[in-house]
mmCIF file of C-alpha atoms in Angstrom:
data_model
loop_
_atom_site.group_PDB
_atom_site.id
_atom_site.type_symbol
_atom_site.label_atom_id
_atom_site.label_comp_id
_atom_site.label_asym_id
_atom_site.label_seq_id
_atom_site.Cartn_x
_atom_site.Cartn_y
_atom_site.Cartn_z
ATOM 1 C CA MET A 1 -89.777 -66.278 -19.475
ATOM 2 C CA LYS A 2 -89.143 -62.553 -19.161
ATOM 3 C CA MET A 3 -87.197 -61.809 -15.909
ATOM 4 C CA LYS A 4 -87.933 -58.752 -13.504
ATOM 5 C CA THR A 5 -85.604 -56.965 -10.997
ATOM 6 C CA SER A 6 -87.563 -58.764 -8.144
ATOM 7 C CA ASP A 7 -86.488 -62.064 -9.432
ATOM 8 C CA PHE A 8 -82.988 -61.302 -8.216
ATOM 9 C CA ASP A 9 -83.798 -60.421 -4.640
ATOM 10 C CA PHE A 10 -82.674 -62.493 -1.535
ATOM 11 C CA LYS A 11 -82.299 -61.905 2.049
ATOM 12 C CA LEU A 12 -78.576 -60.904 2.851
ATOM 13 C CA PRO A 13 -77.553 -60.562 6.506
ATOM 14 C CA PRO A 14 -75.708 -57.267 6.979
ATOM 15 C CA GLU A 15 -72.984 -59.228 8.882
ATOM 16 C CA LEU A 16 -72.098 -61.032 5.671
ATOM 17 C CA LEU A 17 -70.952 -57.888 4.014
ATOM 18 C CA ALA A 18 -67.070 -58.035 4.173
ATOM 19 C CA GLU A 19 -65.633 -55.196 5.889
ATOM 20 C CA ARG A 20 -61.976 -56.449 5.397
ATOM 21 C CA PRO A 21 -60.324 -58.545 2.940
ATOM 22 C CA SER A 22 -59.198 -62.228 3.912
ATOM 23 C CA GLU A 23 -55.736 -62.361 5.553
ATOM 24 C CA GLN A 24 -54.042 -63.819 2.537
ATOM 25 C CA ARG A 25 -55.407 -62.877 -0.898
ATOM 26 C CA ASP A 26 -55.637 -66.454 -2.057
ATOM 27 C CA GLU A 27 -57.154 -67.973 1.178
ATOM 28 C CA ALA A 28 -60.566 -66.281 0.654
ATOM 29 C CA ARG A 29 -63.352 -69.055 0.413
ATOM 30 C CA LEU A 30 -64.261 -70.277 -3.232
ATOM 31 C CA MET A 31 -67.556 -71.810 -4.189
ATOM 32 C CA VAL A 32 -67.240 -73.964 -7.241
ATOM 33 C CA ILE A 33 -70.461 -74.349 -9.321
ATOM 34 C CA HIS A 34 -70.713 -76.936 -12.014
ATOM 35 C CA ARG A 35 -73.372 -75.772 -14.507
ATOM 36 C CA ASP A 36 -73.813 -79.279 -16.168
ATOM 37 C CA THR A 37 -74.749 -81.221 -12.968
ATOM 38 C CA GLY A 38 -75.692 -78.266 -10.620
ATOM 39 C CA LYS A 39 -73.019 -79.708 -8.135
ATOM 40 C CA ILE A 40 -71.610 -77.136 -5.638
ATOM 41 C CA GLU A 41 -68.127 -77.581 -3.932
ATOM 42 C CA HIS A 42 -66.670 -75.548 -1.054
ATOM 43 C CA ARG A 43 -62.946 -74.821 -1.529
ATOM 44 C CA LEU A 44 -60.342 -72.081 -0.967
ATOM 45 C CA PHE A 45 -59.406 -69.632 -3.647
ATOM 46 C CA LYS A 46 -55.818 -71.161 -4.122
ATOM 47 C CA ASP A 47 -57.554 -74.450 -5.083
ATOM 48 C CA LEU A 48 -58.574 -72.745 -8.333
ATOM 49 C CA ILE A 49 -55.469 -74.422 -9.954
ATOM 50 C CA ASP A 50 -57.018 -77.776 -9.701
ATOM 51 C CA TYR A 51 -59.629 -76.650 -12.373
ATOM 52 C CA PHE A 52 -57.246 -75.430 -15.021
ATOM 53 C CA ASP A 53 -54.749 -77.102 -17.477
ATOM 54 C CA GLU A 54 -52.150 -76.236 -19.950
ATOM 55 C CA GLY A 55 -53.590 -74.040 -22.742
ATOM 56 C CA ASP A 56 -56.566 -72.717 -20.731
ATOM 57 C CA VAL A 57 -56.736 -68.953 -20.806
ATOM 58 C CA MET A 58 -57.835 -66.511 -18.012
ATOM 59 C CA ILE A 59 -58.914 -62.949 -19.099
ATOM 60 C CA ARG A 60 -58.101 -60.242 -16.536
ATOM 61 C CA ASN A 61 -58.776 -56.598 -16.156
ATOM 62 C CA ASN A 62 -55.587 -54.572 -15.526
ATOM 63 C CA THR A 63 -57.305 -51.415 -14.623
ATOM 64 C CA LYS A 64 -55.694 -49.573 -11.555
ATOM 65 C CA VAL A 65 -57.895 -47.771 -8.939
ATOM 66 C CA PHE A 66 -56.813 -44.177 -8.376
ATOM 67 C CA PRO A 67 -57.419 -42.377 -5.024
ATOM 68 C CA ALA A 68 -60.617 -40.868 -6.180
ATOM 69 C CA ARG A 69 -62.155 -39.679 -2.877
ATOM 70 C CA LEU A 70 -61.101 -36.117 -1.938
ATOM 71 C CA MET A 71 -62.127 -33.970 1.159
ATOM 72 C CA GLY A 72 -62.584 -30.359 0.464
ATOM 73 C CA ASN A 73 -63.834 -27.236 2.259
ATOM 74 C CA LYS A 74 -66.408 -24.780 0.850
ATOM 75 C CA GLU A 75 -65.199 -21.309 0.299
ATOM 76 C CA LYS A 76 -66.518 -18.726 3.006
ATOM 77 C CA THR A 77 -68.444 -21.435 5.132
ATOM 78 C CA GLY A 78 -65.584 -23.862 5.409
ATOM 79 C CA ALA A 79 -68.209 -26.793 5.293
ATOM 80 C CA GLN A 80 -66.634 -30.138 4.642
ATOM 81 C CA ILE A 81 -67.490 -31.554 1.251
ATOM 82 C CA GLU A 82 -66.731 -35.000 -0.038
ATOM 83 C CA VAL A 83 -65.644 -34.931 -3.745
ATOM 84 C CA PHE A 84 -65.600 -38.356 -5.635
ATOM 85 C CA LEU A 85 -63.665 -38.132 -8.898
ATOM 86 C CA LEU A 86 -65.516 -40.055 -11.694
ATOM 87 C CA ARG A 87 -64.000 -39.198 -14.884
ATOM 88 C CA GLU A 88 -61.542 -36.734 -16.371
ATOM 89 C CA LEU A 89 -63.306 -34.766 -19.128
ATOM 90 C CA ASP A 90 -60.327 -32.775 -20.387
ATOM 91 C CA PRO A 91 -56.604 -32.780 -19.252
ATOM 92 C CA GLU A 92 -55.962 -29.446 -20.886
ATOM 93 C CA THR A 93 -58.598 -27.644 -18.890
ATOM 94 C CA ARG A 94 -58.601 -29.999 -15.968
ATOM 95 C CA LEU A 95 -62.385 -30.560 -16.125
ATOM 96 C CA TRP A 96 -63.729 -33.588 -14.116
ATOM 97 C CA ASP A 97 -67.007 -35.276 -13.672
ATOM 98 C CA VAL A 98 -67.486 -35.767 -9.973
ATOM 99 C CA LEU A 99 -69.895 -36.612 -7.239
ATOM 100 C CA VAL A 100 -70.326 -34.347 -4.206
ATOM 101 C CA ASP A 101 -71.669 -35.106 -0.729
ATOM 102 C CA PRO A 102 -73.711 -33.151 0.666
ATOM 103 C CA ALA A 103 -74.843 -32.010 -2.776
ATOM 104 C CA ARG A 104 -77.562 -29.645 -1.691
ATOM 105 C CA LYS A 105 -74.765 -27.129 -0.546
ATOM 106 C CA ILE A 106 -72.874 -27.128 -3.841
ATOM 107 C CA ARG A 107 -73.884 -24.772 -6.665
ATOM 108 C CA ILE A 108 -72.376 -23.603 -9.811
ATOM 109 C CA GLY A 109 -69.806 -21.041 -9.053
ATOM 110 C CA ASN A 110 -68.781 -22.319 -5.656
ATOM 111 C CA LYS A 111 -65.172 -22.878 -4.948
ATOM 112 C CA LEU A 112 -63.636 -25.859 -2.963
ATOM 113 C CA PHE A 113 -60.252 -25.890 -1.329
ATOM 114 C CA PHE A 114 -58.368 -29.057 -0.669
ATOM 115 C CA ASP A 115 -55.232 -28.380 1.181
ATOM 116 C CA ASP A 116 -54.014 -26.140 3.834
ATOM 117 C CA ASP A 117 -51.997 -23.968 1.564
ATOM 118 C CA ASP A 118 -54.780 -23.552 -1.071
ATOM 119 C CA THR A 119 -52.479 -24.964 -3.951
ATOM 120 C CA LEU A 120 -55.416 -27.081 -5.205
ATOM 121 C CA VAL A 121 -58.830 -25.412 -5.612
ATOM 122 C CA ALA A 122 -61.795 -26.346 -7.702
ATOM 123 C CA GLU A 123 -64.566 -24.311 -9.185
ATOM 124 C CA VAL A 124 -68.086 -25.877 -9.792
ATOM 125 C CA VAL A 125 -68.887 -25.177 -13.474
ATOM 126 C CA ASP A 126 -71.895 -27.353 -13.983
ATOM 127 C CA ASN A 127 -74.613 -29.584 -12.419
ATOM 128 C CA THR A 128 -74.947 -33.044 -14.223
ATOM 129 C CA THR A 129 -77.176 -34.994 -11.893
ATOM 130 C CA SER A 130 -78.707 -34.549 -8.347
ATOM 131 C CA ARG A 131 -75.254 -35.332 -6.891
ATOM 132 C CA GLY A 132 -73.217 -35.048 -9.856
ATOM 133 C CA ARG A 133 -71.094 -31.759 -10.644
ATOM 134 C CA THR A 134 -68.491 -30.740 -13.236
ATOM 135 C CA LEU A 135 -65.415 -29.213 -11.666
ATOM 136 C CA ARG A 136 -62.442 -27.264 -13.061
ATOM 137 C CA PHE A 137 -59.372 -27.634 -10.903
ATOM 138 C CA LEU A 138 -57.244 -24.696 -10.621
ATOM 139 C CA PHE A 139 -53.480 -25.548 -9.929
ATOM 140 C CA ASP A 140 -50.403 -23.906 -10.795
ATOM 141 C CA GLY A 141 -48.018 -26.489 -12.269
ATOM 142 C CA SER A 142 -47.711 -29.073 -14.971
ATOM 143 C CA TYR A 143 -50.275 -31.855 -15.623
ATOM 144 C CA GLU A 144 -48.005 -34.441 -14.028
ATOM 145 C CA GLU A 145 -47.631 -32.345 -10.856
ATOM 146 C CA PHE A 146 -51.389 -31.874 -10.836
ATOM 147 C CA ARG A 147 -52.096 -35.693 -11.090
ATOM 148 C CA SER A 148 -49.282 -36.197 -8.460
ATOM 149 C CA LYS A 149 -51.330 -33.725 -5.998
ATOM 150 C CA LEU A 150 -54.455 -35.607 -6.656
ATOM 151 C CA LYS A 151 -52.897 -38.805 -5.674
ATOM 152 C CA GLU A 152 -51.196 -37.209 -2.560
ATOM 153 C CA ILE A 153 -54.445 -35.884 -1.102
ATOM 154 C CA GLY A 154 -56.824 -38.499 -2.407
ATOM 155 C CA GLU A 155 -58.080 -41.557 -0.482
ATOM 156 C CA THR A 156 -58.646 -45.079 -1.673
ATOM 157 C CA PRO A 157 -62.427 -45.008 -2.683
ATOM 158 C CA LEU A 158 -63.679 -48.066 -0.744
ATOM 159 C CA PRO A 159 -67.277 -48.816 -1.386
ATOM 160 C CA LYS A 160 -69.923 -46.925 0.520
ATOM 161 C CA TYR A 161 -71.181 -50.019 2.556
ATOM 162 C CA ILE A 162 -67.613 -50.156 4.303
ATOM 163 C CA LYS A 163 -68.222 -47.525 7.003
ATOM 164 C CA ARG A 164 -64.643 -47.201 8.230
ATOM 165 C CA GLU A 165 -61.886 -44.948 6.890
ATOM 166 C CA ALA A 166 -59.553 -46.331 4.351
ATOM 167 C CA ASP A 167 -56.149 -47.312 5.880
ATOM 168 C CA SER A 168 -52.716 -48.417 4.731
ATOM 169 C CA GLU A 169 -53.917 -51.950 4.132
ATOM 170 C CA ASP A 170 -56.590 -50.837 1.745
ATOM 171 C CA ILE A 171 -54.069 -48.962 -0.479
ATOM 172 C CA GLU A 172 -52.569 -52.281 -1.148
ATOM 173 C CA ARG A 173 -55.508 -54.832 -0.917
ATOM 174 C CA TYR A 174 -58.109 -52.714 -2.718
ATOM 175 C CA GLN A 175 -55.928 -53.202 -5.953
ATOM 176 C CA THR A 176 -55.188 -56.284 -7.907
ATOM 177 C CA ILE A 177 -51.534 -57.280 -8.026
ATOM 178 C CA TYR A 178 -51.614 -56.975 -11.831
ATOM 179 C CA ALA A 179 -53.072 -53.456 -11.795
ATOM 180 C CA LYS A 180 -51.310 -51.143 -14.154
ATOM 181 C CA GLU A 181 -53.644 -48.852 -16.229
ATOM 182 C CA GLU A 182 -54.920 -46.133 -13.917
ATOM 183 C CA GLY A 183 -58.393 -44.981 -14.270
ATOM 184 C CA ALA A 184 -60.898 -46.962 -12.193
ATOM 185 C CA VAL A 185 -62.932 -45.606 -9.187
ATOM 186 C CA ALA A 186 -63.599 -49.145 -8.063
ATOM 187 C CA ALA A 187 -61.457 -52.371 -8.196
ATOM 188 C CA PRO A 188 -62.279 -55.326 -10.451
ATOM 189 C CA THR A 189 -62.834 -57.305 -7.202
ATOM 190 C CA ALA A 190 -62.727 -60.888 -8.501
ATOM 191 C CA GLY A 191 -59.065 -60.157 -9.284
ATOM 192 C CA LEU A 192 -58.349 -59.206 -5.771
ATOM 193 C CA HIS A 193 -57.963 -62.873 -4.729
ATOM 194 C CA PHE A 194 -54.912 -63.530 -6.901
ATOM 195 C CA SER A 195 -51.558 -63.780 -5.125
ATOM 196 C CA LYS A 196 -48.142 -63.620 -6.759
ATOM 197 C CA HIS A 197 -47.547 -67.200 -5.744
ATOM 198 C CA LEU A 198 -50.920 -68.416 -7.274
ATOM 199 C CA LEU A 199 -50.249 -66.633 -10.546
ATOM 200 C CA LYS A 200 -46.818 -68.092 -10.690
ATOM 201 C CA ARG A 201 -48.251 -71.667 -10.055
ATOM 202 C CA LEU A 202 -50.760 -71.186 -12.957
ATOM 203 C CA GLU A 203 -48.063 -69.865 -15.120
ATOM 204 C CA ILE A 204 -46.051 -73.036 -14.456
ATOM 205 C CA LYS A 205 -48.917 -75.249 -15.097
ATOM 206 C CA GLY A 206 -49.277 -73.619 -18.642
ATOM 207 C CA VAL A 207 -52.419 -71.338 -18.182
ATOM 208 C CA ASP A 208 -52.007 -68.181 -20.366
ATOM 209 C CA PHE A 209 -53.361 -64.805 -19.413
ATOM 210 C CA ALA A 210 -54.904 -62.250 -21.594
ATOM 211 C CA GLU A 211 -55.183 -58.670 -20.418
ATOM 212 C CA LEU A 212 -57.759 -56.030 -21.202
ATOM 213 C CA THR A 213 -58.591 -52.715 -19.523
ATOM 214 C CA LEU A 214 -62.046 -51.631 -18.426
ATOM 215 C CA HIS A 215 -62.065 -48.503 -16.177
ATOM 216 C CA ILE A 216 -64.844 -49.165 -13.676
ATOM 217 C CA GLY A 217 -67.050 -46.322 -12.904
ATOM 218 C CA LEU A 218 -69.706 -46.077 -10.318
ATOM 219 C CA GLY A 219 -72.422 -47.200 -12.836
ATOM 220 C CA THR A 220 -71.513 -50.716 -11.951
ATOM 221 C CA PHE A 221 -72.993 -50.377 -8.484
ATOM 222 C CA MET A 222 -76.044 -48.152 -9.526
ATOM 223 C CA PRO A 223 -79.166 -49.849 -8.229
ATOM 224 C CA VAL A 224 -81.745 -51.013 -10.862
ATOM 225 C CA GLU A 225 -84.728 -48.862 -10.083
ATOM 226 C CA VAL A 226 -87.114 -50.440 -12.775
ATOM 227 C CA GLU A 227 -88.742 -53.644 -12.566
ATOM 228 C CA ASP A 228 -88.581 -54.159 -16.451
ATOM 229 C CA LEU A 229 -85.082 -54.864 -17.077
ATOM 230 C CA SER A 230 -85.007 -53.693 -20.628
ATOM 231 C CA LYS A 231 -85.516 -50.247 -19.379
ATOM 232 C CA HIS A 232 -82.238 -49.983 -17.239
ATOM 233 C CA LYS A 233 -79.495 -48.119 -18.746
ATOM 234 C CA MET A 234 -75.798 -48.771 -17.748
ATOM 235 C CA GLU A 235 -73.416 -46.028 -17.688
ATOM 236 C CA SER A 236 -70.617 -46.083 -20.467
ATOM 237 C CA GLU A 237 -67.177 -47.351 -19.364
ATOM 238 C CA GLN A 238 -64.086 -47.246 -21.356
ATOM 239 C CA VAL A 239 -62.745 -50.557 -22.710
ATOM 240 C CA ILE A 240 -59.263 -51.498 -24.347
ATOM 241 C CA ILE A 241 -58.685 -54.954 -25.728
ATOM 242 C CA PRO A 242 -55.322 -55.320 -27.333
ATOM 243 C CA GLN A 243 -54.841 -57.444 -30.581
ATOM 244 C CA GLU A 244 -52.400 -59.649 -28.580
ATOM 245 C CA SER A 245 -54.977 -60.489 -26.016
ATOM 246 C CA ALA A 246 -57.605 -61.243 -28.685
ATOM 247 C CA ASP A 247 -55.096 -63.530 -30.391
ATOM 248 C CA ILE A 248 -54.608 -65.415 -27.063
ATOM 249 C CA VAL A 249 -58.290 -65.731 -26.445
ATOM 250 C CA ASN A 250 -59.179 -66.926 -30.076
ATOM 251 C CA ARG A 251 -56.326 -69.490 -30.103
ATOM 252 C CA ALA A 252 -57.970 -70.995 -26.818
ATOM 253 C CA ILE A 253 -61.409 -70.957 -28.520
ATOM 254 C CA ASP A 254 -60.163 -72.710 -31.585
ATOM 255 C CA ASN A 255 -58.397 -75.225 -29.450
ATOM 256 C CA LYS A 256 -61.528 -75.843 -27.406
ATOM 257 C CA ARG A 257 -59.829 -74.869 -24.092
ATOM 258 C CA LYS A 258 -61.204 -73.316 -21.037
ATOM 259 C CA VAL A 259 -61.666 -69.435 -21.490
ATOM 260 C CA CYS A 260 -62.216 -67.880 -18.231
ATOM 261 C CA ALA A 261 -63.403 -64.335 -17.492
ATOM 262 C CA ILE A 262 -61.929 -63.020 -14.187
ATOM 263 C CA GLY A 263 -64.847 -60.823 -12.921
ATOM 264 C CA THR A 264 -67.964 -59.240 -14.469
ATOM 265 C CA THR A 265 -65.979 -56.385 -15.973
ATOM 266 C CA SER A 266 -63.875 -58.663 -18.124
ATOM 267 C CA MET A 267 -66.912 -60.501 -19.084
ATOM 268 C CA ARG A 268 -68.754 -57.243 -20.201
ATOM 269 C CA SER A 269 -65.581 -56.078 -22.057
ATOM 270 C CA ILE A 270 -65.339 -59.315 -24.176
ATOM 271 C CA GLU A 271 -69.084 -59.519 -24.853
ATOM 272 C CA SER A 272 -68.840 -55.906 -26.053
ATOM 273 C CA SER A 273 -66.461 -57.009 -28.911
ATOM 274 C CA VAL A 274 -67.358 -60.313 -30.488
ATOM 275 C CA SER A 275 -66.932 -61.257 -34.235
ATOM 276 C CA ALA A 276 -69.665 -62.662 -36.409
ATOM 277 C CA ASP A 277 -68.081 -66.196 -35.927
ATOM 278 C CA GLY A 278 -67.880 -66.058 -32.333
ATOM 279 C CA HIS A 279 -64.213 -64.755 -31.701
ATOM 280 C CA LEU A 280 -62.879 -61.872 -29.861
ATOM 281 C CA ASN A 281 -62.000 -58.611 -31.783
ATOM 282 C CA PRO A 282 -59.614 -56.013 -30.524
ATOM 283 C CA PHE A 283 -61.472 -52.982 -29.281
ATOM 284 C CA ASN A 284 -60.813 -49.313 -28.108
ATOM 285 C CA GLY A 285 -63.873 -47.620 -27.144
ATOM 286 C CA TRP A 286 -66.842 -47.468 -24.663
ATOM 287 C CA THR A 287 -69.446 -49.970 -23.534
ATOM 288 C CA ASN A 288 -72.708 -49.749 -21.822
ATOM 289 C CA LYS A 289 -73.689 -53.359 -22.263
ATOM 290 C CA PHE A 290 -76.067 -54.626 -19.716
ATOM 291 C CA ILE A 291 -76.058 -58.414 -19.705
ATOM 292 C CA TYR A 292 -79.159 -60.262 -18.081
ATOM 293 C CA PRO A 293 -81.022 -63.508 -18.715
ATOM 294 C CA PRO A 294 -81.646 -64.889 -21.125
ATOM 295 C CA TYR A 295 -78.248 -64.154 -22.839
ATOM 296 C CA ASP A 296 -76.003 -66.331 -24.998
ATOM 297 C CA PHE A 297 -72.540 -65.904 -24.139
ATOM 298 C CA SER A 298 -69.924 -66.061 -27.035
ATOM 299 C CA ILE A 299 -66.370 -66.019 -25.717
ATOM 300 C CA ALA A 300 -65.918 -67.249 -22.196
ATOM 301 C CA ASN A 301 -67.047 -70.786 -20.987
ATOM 302 C CA CYS A 302 -66.209 -70.379 -17.235
ATOM 303 C CA MET A 303 -65.911 -67.349 -15.032
ATOM 304 C CA ILE A 304 -64.687 -66.173 -11.597
ATOM 305 C CA THR A 305 -66.648 -63.591 -9.592
ATOM 306 C CA ASN A 306 -67.370 -62.358 -6.052
ATOM 307 C CA PHE A 307 -70.777 -62.746 -4.338
ATOM 308 C CA HIS A 308 -73.083 -59.788 -5.293
ATOM 309 C CA THR A 309 -75.889 -57.877 -3.497
ATOM 310 C CA PRO A 310 -79.477 -58.434 -4.078
ATOM 311 C CA LYS A 311 -81.037 -56.943 -7.367
ATOM 312 C CA SER A 312 -77.528 -55.734 -8.630
ATOM 313 C CA THR A 313 -76.762 -55.784 -12.386
ATOM 314 C CA LEU A 314 -73.727 -57.865 -11.351
ATOM 315 C CA LEU A 315 -76.001 -60.660 -9.812
ATOM 316 C CA MET A 316 -78.033 -60.483 -13.122
ATOM 317 C CA MET A 317 -75.086 -61.262 -15.300
ATOM 318 C CA ILE A 318 -73.984 -64.156 -13.032
ATOM 319 C CA SER A 319 -77.596 -65.659 -13.424
ATOM 320 C CA ALA A 320 -77.412 -65.125 -17.284
ATOM 321 C CA PHE A 321 -74.197 -67.103 -17.083
ATOM 322 C CA ALA A 322 -74.783 -69.946 -14.640
ATOM 323 C CA GLY A 323 -78.545 -70.072 -14.991
ATOM 324 C CA HIS A 324 -80.999 -68.372 -12.662
ATOM 325 C CA GLU A 325 -82.172 -71.290 -10.674
ATOM 326 C CA ILE A 326 -78.596 -72.476 -10.138
ATOM 327 C CA THR A 327 -77.421 -68.950 -9.038
ATOM 328 C CA MET A 328 -80.214 -68.274 -6.594
ATOM 329 C CA LYS A 329 -79.744 -71.776 -5.019
ATOM 330 C CA ALA A 330 -75.988 -71.173 -4.761
ATOM 331 C CA TYR A 331 -76.617 -67.803 -3.142
ATOM 332 C CA GLU A 332 -78.998 -69.594 -0.601
ATOM 333 C CA GLU A 333 -76.235 -71.922 0.173
ATOM 334 C CA ALA A 334 -73.706 -68.966 0.470
ATOM 335 C CA VAL A 335 -75.809 -67.339 2.970
ATOM 336 C CA LYS A 336 -76.306 -70.369 5.038
ATOM 337 C CA GLU A 337 -72.658 -71.242 4.877
ATOM 338 C CA GLY A 338 -71.529 -67.802 6.045
ATOM 339 C CA TYR A 339 -69.750 -66.764 2.867
ATOM 340 C CA LYS A 340 -68.686 -63.173 2.718
ATOM 341 C CA PHE A 341 -70.176 -60.681 0.114
ATOM 342 C CA TYR A 342 -69.355 -57.888 -2.036
ATOM 343 C CA SER A 343 -65.996 -56.063 -2.744
ATOM 344 C CA TYR A 344 -63.713 -57.709 -0.018
ATOM 345 C CA GLY A 345 -65.913 -60.895 0.099
ATOM 346 C CA ASP A 346 -65.303 -64.536 -1.028
ATOM 347 C CA ALA A 347 -65.301 -65.810 -4.580
ATOM 348 C CA MET A 348 -67.261 -68.162 -6.898
ATOM 349 C CA LEU A 349 -65.965 -70.265 -9.916
ATOM 350 C CA ILE A 350 -68.611 -71.101 -12.376
ATOM 351 C CA LEU A 351 -67.636 -73.961 -14.757
#
């Protein structure tokens, strides 16, 4: 049966959108779904360890969120403009793709000033979409000093649904504890639940970790505006899967162990680089893969994910993996049980 966008709609009470993370990373709630029986369990995230054994592998996205939200002032009028850094186009000329808000005020040739002493200025050189612009940053100093300046004045790019300002807690909590490759404008949120203590316990139990990098762009959160899913286009995101990680995953596949994708970004990455015999290939490139039912997964046989919003591409991927009926039933239960949704929300383990 061909699925449509409306098949992924459900009523999500606004109070279930998580404004803040759980007090301890690994004490968020965890819903466990058994695909073979349809059974649902209610646990805490730290109980994850009960479902994994020696030789099992978890695949994690080690991308690091950079402080991508800048507040600038328009030349002459002084109007405050939010600039959201999306992607660096050229380090040499300091060209960036950005989103601006309010966009109607920003035209080619406008200049934006970002600090009191005007050491960082940007000039608008192109329009890309209704809110998208290409900026050239003007800064006297080395590339390292320029990046350091962006970090100094930038804010943690919390998702738009969180109406409060980012604070010092967010700097730490909107980042996985294993984040190291800077380049994402949103966190791989399923990984936010792992604490140092839980990782150590999993390692002691003999669970292996394979790392990859997918730099998350805002395309992940773009609404699906067509009813026919085959017409929706995902934005491309950069993916790097090292040889060592491919080897760890392939060994687990050959030994018939659990291969668990931590989050939808890890899942998209590995499904973008599958060999003819169902193994993982190393990869360095871009992916715009959109996974929705029906879809045959090649690498992972279980996954960890957060609870996603109605009609989102993320919910569509989960439905492809767990089965649409099971997924929608689980979401109905999550709403009834008061699970928290979205970036700072609770988690789900699909076995």
